[in-house]
């Protein structure tokens, strides 16, 4: 980590806590984030107000270490998708755990990462916005150590990029691009056929402002995805890299980038990338999975590749949203004070994992309590006979989909197993 990066992260620690950050103790207003962390408050008794999202310190570290080990074991470079957390401190923890760089999705996210000193960025998207391209060109011109790669998937897009970069006044250093192979008809972005891929590559070669450095795509968009279909598409991707190399399209490079990898099929990515033959120069086999950093208690807990290869390890859900029972209008119903503004709900509703007694502080597994719906600021709970749940009790909710959990919280306490808050994660969405 360079001096500028250290200084940028220090600015996060120096940010003052106030009304912008929900869930924090009201009497912490005016403290810096570092001062608040130094107090090592307890999440349950230190004045935090519900709802409050907590990130487990131990599970976070476990997940970071597991994917570092997995990537190294399979000979993969790792650029975890930063759109998941948009948290520069987590970006740096990922890099400290061996990540090659950070993947991002849109130019604003690149600006955030650059503000905090990230030197290698893979933008898994097309960029045709002239203002964004001018800014990227200026960043590349100002910092020789900045490595930037993005997608292209059309001749028209290449032409727009070339025009914007030529007009930028900073076109001496070309922008590195990879041809994105689409995952099939009806999938998201990406070139649909190999012949069209060649046409896009020809357009890149004709544009002096761009440099073709590889191929990439996203296997999570394969229609009817299963191991066979995903594997077949990945072999199309690697065959495209081989064909481009044989055609001399990568002449003059020090390495060729071949990239794929969401959070549901990285085991198949590892398997197919291991089959890549030797090319004219070394291949950077770049994996981009991002949800692992917090994992979840819903969708990703079901689709994670570690379910198929348990001998490789297990990710652990690191998020828990704590809310309080504010109403118990009938024996079969209760309401907690966390809703759509606080909890991810695009893939699954939250699940009630544990209950904390308001009087004794005792925590027990939740039995007979189910989230049936969310309003903006309330969770609707169905309670079965015998569910000991009173107004004032805390409920610990498991969440599904890390991306839409992080984006609802600007400052997230990092909590040890005994409830001690040891750090805070600042997000930028």
mmCIF file of N, CA and C in Angstrom, residues 50-100:
data_model
loop_
_atom_site.group_PDB
_atom_site.id
_atom_site.type_symbol
_atom_site.label_atom_id
_atom_site.label_comp_id
_atom_site.label_asym_id
_atom_site.label_seq_id
_atom_site.Cartn_x
_atom_site.Cartn_y
_atom_site.Cartn_z
ATOM 1 N N UNK A 50 -31.323 0.295 17.137
ATOM 2 C CA UNK A 50 -31.814 -0.634 16.115
ATOM 3 C C UNK A 50 -32.658 0.114 15.089
ATOM 4 N N UNK A 51 -32.634 -0.368 13.835
ATOM 5 C CA UNK A 51 -31.874 -1.505 13.339
ATOM 6 C C UNK A 51 -30.397 -1.147 13.146
ATOM 7 N N UNK A 52 -29.556 -2.167 13.246
ATOM 8 C CA UNK A 52 -28.130 -1.967 13.012
ATOM 9 C C UNK A 52 -27.569 -3.218 12.335
ATOM 10 N N UNK A 53 -26.845 -3.000 11.251
ATOM 11 C CA UNK A 53 -26.217 -4.092 10.525
ATOM 12 C C UNK A 53 -24.825 -4.330 11.075
ATOM 13 N N UNK A 54 -24.486 -5.590 11.333
ATOM 14 C CA UNK A 54 -23.175 -5.947 11.873
ATOM 15 C C UNK A 54 -22.480 -6.914 10.929
ATOM 16 N N UNK A 55 -21.166 -6.734 10.817
ATOM 17 C CA UNK A 55 -20.322 -7.606 10.000
ATOM 18 C C UNK A 55 -19.393 -8.355 10.941
ATOM 19 N N UNK A 56 -19.446 -9.672 10.918
ATOM 20 C CA UNK A 56 -18.647 -10.482 11.831
ATOM 21 C C UNK A 56 -17.166 -10.373 11.503
ATOM 22 N N UNK A 57 -16.366 -9.977 12.482
ATOM 23 C CA UNK A 57 -14.918 -9.848 12.265
ATOM 24 C C UNK A 57 -14.298 -11.195 11.940
ATOM 25 N N UNK A 58 -14.685 -12.226 12.662
ATOM 26 C CA UNK A 58 -14.079 -13.543 12.466
ATOM 27 C C UNK A 58 -14.485 -14.156 11.126
ATOM 28 N N UNK A 59 -15.752 -14.020 10.765
ATOM 29 C CA UNK A 59 -16.209 -14.624 9.509
ATOM 30 C C UNK A 59 -15.677 -13.859 8.297
ATOM 31 N N UNK A 60 -15.570 -12.561 8.425
ATOM 32 C CA UNK A 60 -14.965 -11.768 7.360
ATOM 33 C C UNK A 60 -13.540 -12.229 7.092
ATOM 34 N N UNK A 61 -12.751 -12.367 8.131
ATOM 35 C CA UNK A 61 -11.366 -12.814 7.974
ATOM 36 C C UNK A 61 -11.323 -14.226 7.395
ATOM 37 N N UNK A 62 -12.198 -15.092 7.845
ATOM 38 C CA UNK A 62 -12.246 -16.456 7.319
ATOM 39 C C UNK A 62 -12.504 -16.451 5.812
ATOM 40 N N UNK A 63 -13.479 -15.663 5.359
ATOM 41 C CA UNK A 63 -13.832 -15.640 3.940
ATOM 42 C C UNK A 63 -12.698 -15.068 3.090
ATOM 43 N N UNK A 64 -12.060 -14.011 3.590
ATOM 44 C CA UNK A 64 -10.930 -13.424 2.866
ATOM 45 C C UNK A 64 -9.816 -14.453 2.692
ATOM 46 N N UNK A 65 -9.497 -15.149 3.765
ATOM 47 C CA UNK A 65 -8.407 -16.126 3.721
ATOM 48 C C UNK A 65 -8.764 -17.323 2.838
ATOM 49 N N UNK A 66 -10.025 -17.751 2.864
ATOM 50 C CA UNK A 66 -10.430 -18.919 2.097
ATOM 51 C C UNK A 66 -10.283 -18.680 0.599
ATOM 52 N N UNK A 67 -10.738 -17.520 0.111
ATOM 53 C CA UNK A 67 -10.645 -17.268 -1.324
ATOM 54 C C UNK A 67 -9.209 -16.977 -1.744
ATOM 55 N N UNK A 68 -8.401 -16.435 -0.855
ATOM 56 C CA UNK A 68 -6.976 -16.293 -1.156
ATOM 57 C C UNK A 68 -6.356 -17.673 -1.386
ATOM 58 N N UNK A 69 -6.642 -18.603 -0.491
ATOM 59 C CA UNK A 69 -6.104 -19.955 -0.605
ATOM 60 C C UNK A 69 -6.640 -20.658 -1.845
ATOM 61 N N UNK A 70 -7.938 -20.524 -2.096
ATOM 62 C CA UNK A 70 -8.560 -21.177 -3.245
ATOM 63 C C UNK A 70 -7.934 -20.695 -4.548
ATOM 64 N N UNK A 71 -7.785 -19.383 -4.696
ATOM 65 C CA UNK A 71 -7.223 -18.828 -5.925
ATOM 66 C C UNK A 71 -5.796 -19.314 -6.143
ATOM 67 N N UNK A 72 -5.002 -19.277 -5.088
ATOM 68 C CA UNK A 72 -3.612 -19.715 -5.208
ATOM 69 C C UNK A 72 -3.535 -21.197 -5.556
ATOM 70 N N UNK A 73 -4.378 -22.014 -4.944
ATOM 71 C CA UNK A 73 -4.362 -23.461 -5.188
ATOM 72 C C UNK A 73 -4.643 -23.778 -6.647
ATOM 73 N N UNK A 74 -5.491 -22.956 -7.286
ATOM 74 C CA UNK A 74 -5.904 -23.238 -8.662
ATOM 75 C C UNK A 74 -5.181 -22.371 -9.696
ATOM 76 N N UNK A 75 -4.161 -21.659 -9.282
ATOM 77 C CA UNK A 75 -3.376 -20.878 -10.220
ATOM 78 C C UNK A 75 -4.127 -19.712 -10.829
ATOM 79 N N UNK A 76 -5.040 -19.150 -10.068
ATOM 80 C CA UNK A 76 -5.854 -18.041 -10.551
ATOM 81 C C UNK A 76 -5.393 -16.726 -9.948
ATOM 82 N N UNK A 77 -5.318 -15.685 -10.762
ATOM 83 C CA UNK A 77 -5.249 -14.331 -10.223
ATOM 84 C C UNK A 77 -6.665 -13.952 -9.801
ATOM 85 N N UNK A 78 -6.788 -13.081 -8.808
ATOM 86 C CA UNK A 78 -8.101 -12.787 -8.236
ATOM 87 C C UNK A 78 -8.317 -11.280 -8.214
ATOM 88 N N UNK A 79 -9.395 -10.856 -8.876
ATOM 89 C CA UNK A 79 -9.810 -9.455 -8.831
ATOM 90 C C UNK A 79 -11.255 -9.427 -8.363
ATOM 91 N N UNK A 80 -11.500 -9.529 -7.065
ATOM 92 C CA UNK A 80 -12.871 -9.625 -6.560
ATOM 93 C C UNK A 80 -13.705 -8.418 -6.963
ATOM 94 N N UNK A 81 -14.973 -8.682 -7.220
ATOM 95 C CA UNK A 81 -15.846 -7.605 -7.691
ATOM 96 C C UNK A 81 -16.160 -6.636 -6.556
ATOM 97 N N UNK A 82 -15.686 -5.407 -6.711
ATOM 98 C CA UNK A 82 -15.866 -4.401 -5.664
ATOM 99 C C UNK A 82 -17.255 -3.826 -5.582
ATOM 100 N N UNK A 83 -18.098 -4.035 -6.613
ATOM 101 C CA UNK A 83 -19.459 -3.512 -6.540
ATOM 102 C C UNK A 83 -20.218 -4.124 -5.372
ATOM 103 N N UNK A 84 -19.788 -5.300 -4.912
ATOM 104 C CA UNK A 84 -20.458 -5.942 -3.787
ATOM 105 C C UNK A 84 -20.473 -5.029 -2.573
ATOM 106 N N UNK A 85 -19.318 -4.547 -2.176
ATOM 107 C CA UNK A 85 -19.224 -3.771 -0.934
ATOM 108 C C UNK A 85 -19.031 -2.283 -1.162
ATOM 109 N N UNK A 86 -18.398 -1.884 -2.238
ATOM 110 C CA UNK A 86 -17.988 -0.491 -2.471
ATOM 111 C C UNK A 86 -17.365 0.097 -1.202
ATOM 112 N N UNK A 87 -16.496 -0.690 -0.595
ATOM 113 C CA UNK A 87 -15.854 -0.316 0.662
ATOM 114 C C UNK A 87 -14.344 -0.342 0.470
ATOM 115 N N UNK A 88 -13.697 0.816 0.342
ATOM 116 C CA UNK A 88 -12.254 0.841 0.085
ATOM 117 C C UNK A 88 -11.428 0.082 1.118
ATOM 118 N N UNK A 89 -11.833 0.126 2.379
ATOM 119 C CA UNK A 89 -11.074 -0.623 3.377
ATOM 120 C C UNK A 89 -11.132 -2.115 3.092
ATOM 121 N N UNK A 90 -12.277 -2.600 2.634
ATOM 122 C CA UNK A 90 -12.359 -4.016 2.267
ATOM 123 C C UNK A 90 -11.584 -4.293 0.982
ATOM 124 N N UNK A 91 -11.581 -3.337 0.038
ATOM 125 C CA UNK A 91 -10.739 -3.518 -1.152
ATOM 126 C C UNK A 91 -9.302 -3.815 -0.733
ATOM 127 N N UNK A 92 -8.804 -3.005 0.191
ATOM 128 C CA UNK A 92 -7.404 -3.169 0.602
ATOM 129 C C UNK A 92 -7.190 -4.448 1.396
ATOM 130 N N UNK A 93 -8.178 -4.843 2.173
ATOM 131 C CA UNK A 93 -8.040 -6.135 2.868
ATOM 132 C C UNK A 93 -8.010 -7.277 1.853
ATOM 133 N N UNK A 94 -8.786 -7.156 0.786
ATOM 134 C CA UNK A 94 -8.748 -8.179 -0.253
ATOM 135 C C UNK A 94 -7.382 -8.211 -0.938
ATOM 136 N N UNK A 95 -6.821 -7.043 -1.205
ATOM 137 C CA UNK A 95 -5.486 -6.988 -1.814
ATOM 138 C C UNK A 95 -4.436 -7.533 -0.857
ATOM 139 N N UNK A 96 -4.568 -7.204 0.424
ATOM 140 C CA UNK A 96 -3.646 -7.757 1.415
ATOM 141 C C UNK A 96 -3.747 -9.276 1.480
ATOM 142 N N UNK A 97 -4.893 -9.810 1.089
ATOM 143 C CA UNK A 97 -5.080 -11.256 1.021
ATOM 144 C C UNK A 97 -4.828 -11.780 -0.395
ATOM 145 N N UNK A 98 -3.951 -11.124 -1.127
ATOM 146 C CA UNK A 98 -3.456 -11.679 -2.371
ATOM 147 C C UNK A 98 -4.160 -11.279 -3.642
ATOM 148 N N UNK A 99 -5.184 -10.436 -3.574
ATOM 149 C CA UNK A 99 -5.905 -10.061 -4.794
ATOM 150 C C UNK A 99 -4.998 -9.289 -5.744
ATOM 151 N N UNK A 100 -5.099 -9.606 -7.036
ATOM 152 C CA UNK A 100 -4.361 -8.906 -8.102
ATOM 153 C C UNK A 100 -4.788 -7.455 -8.187
#
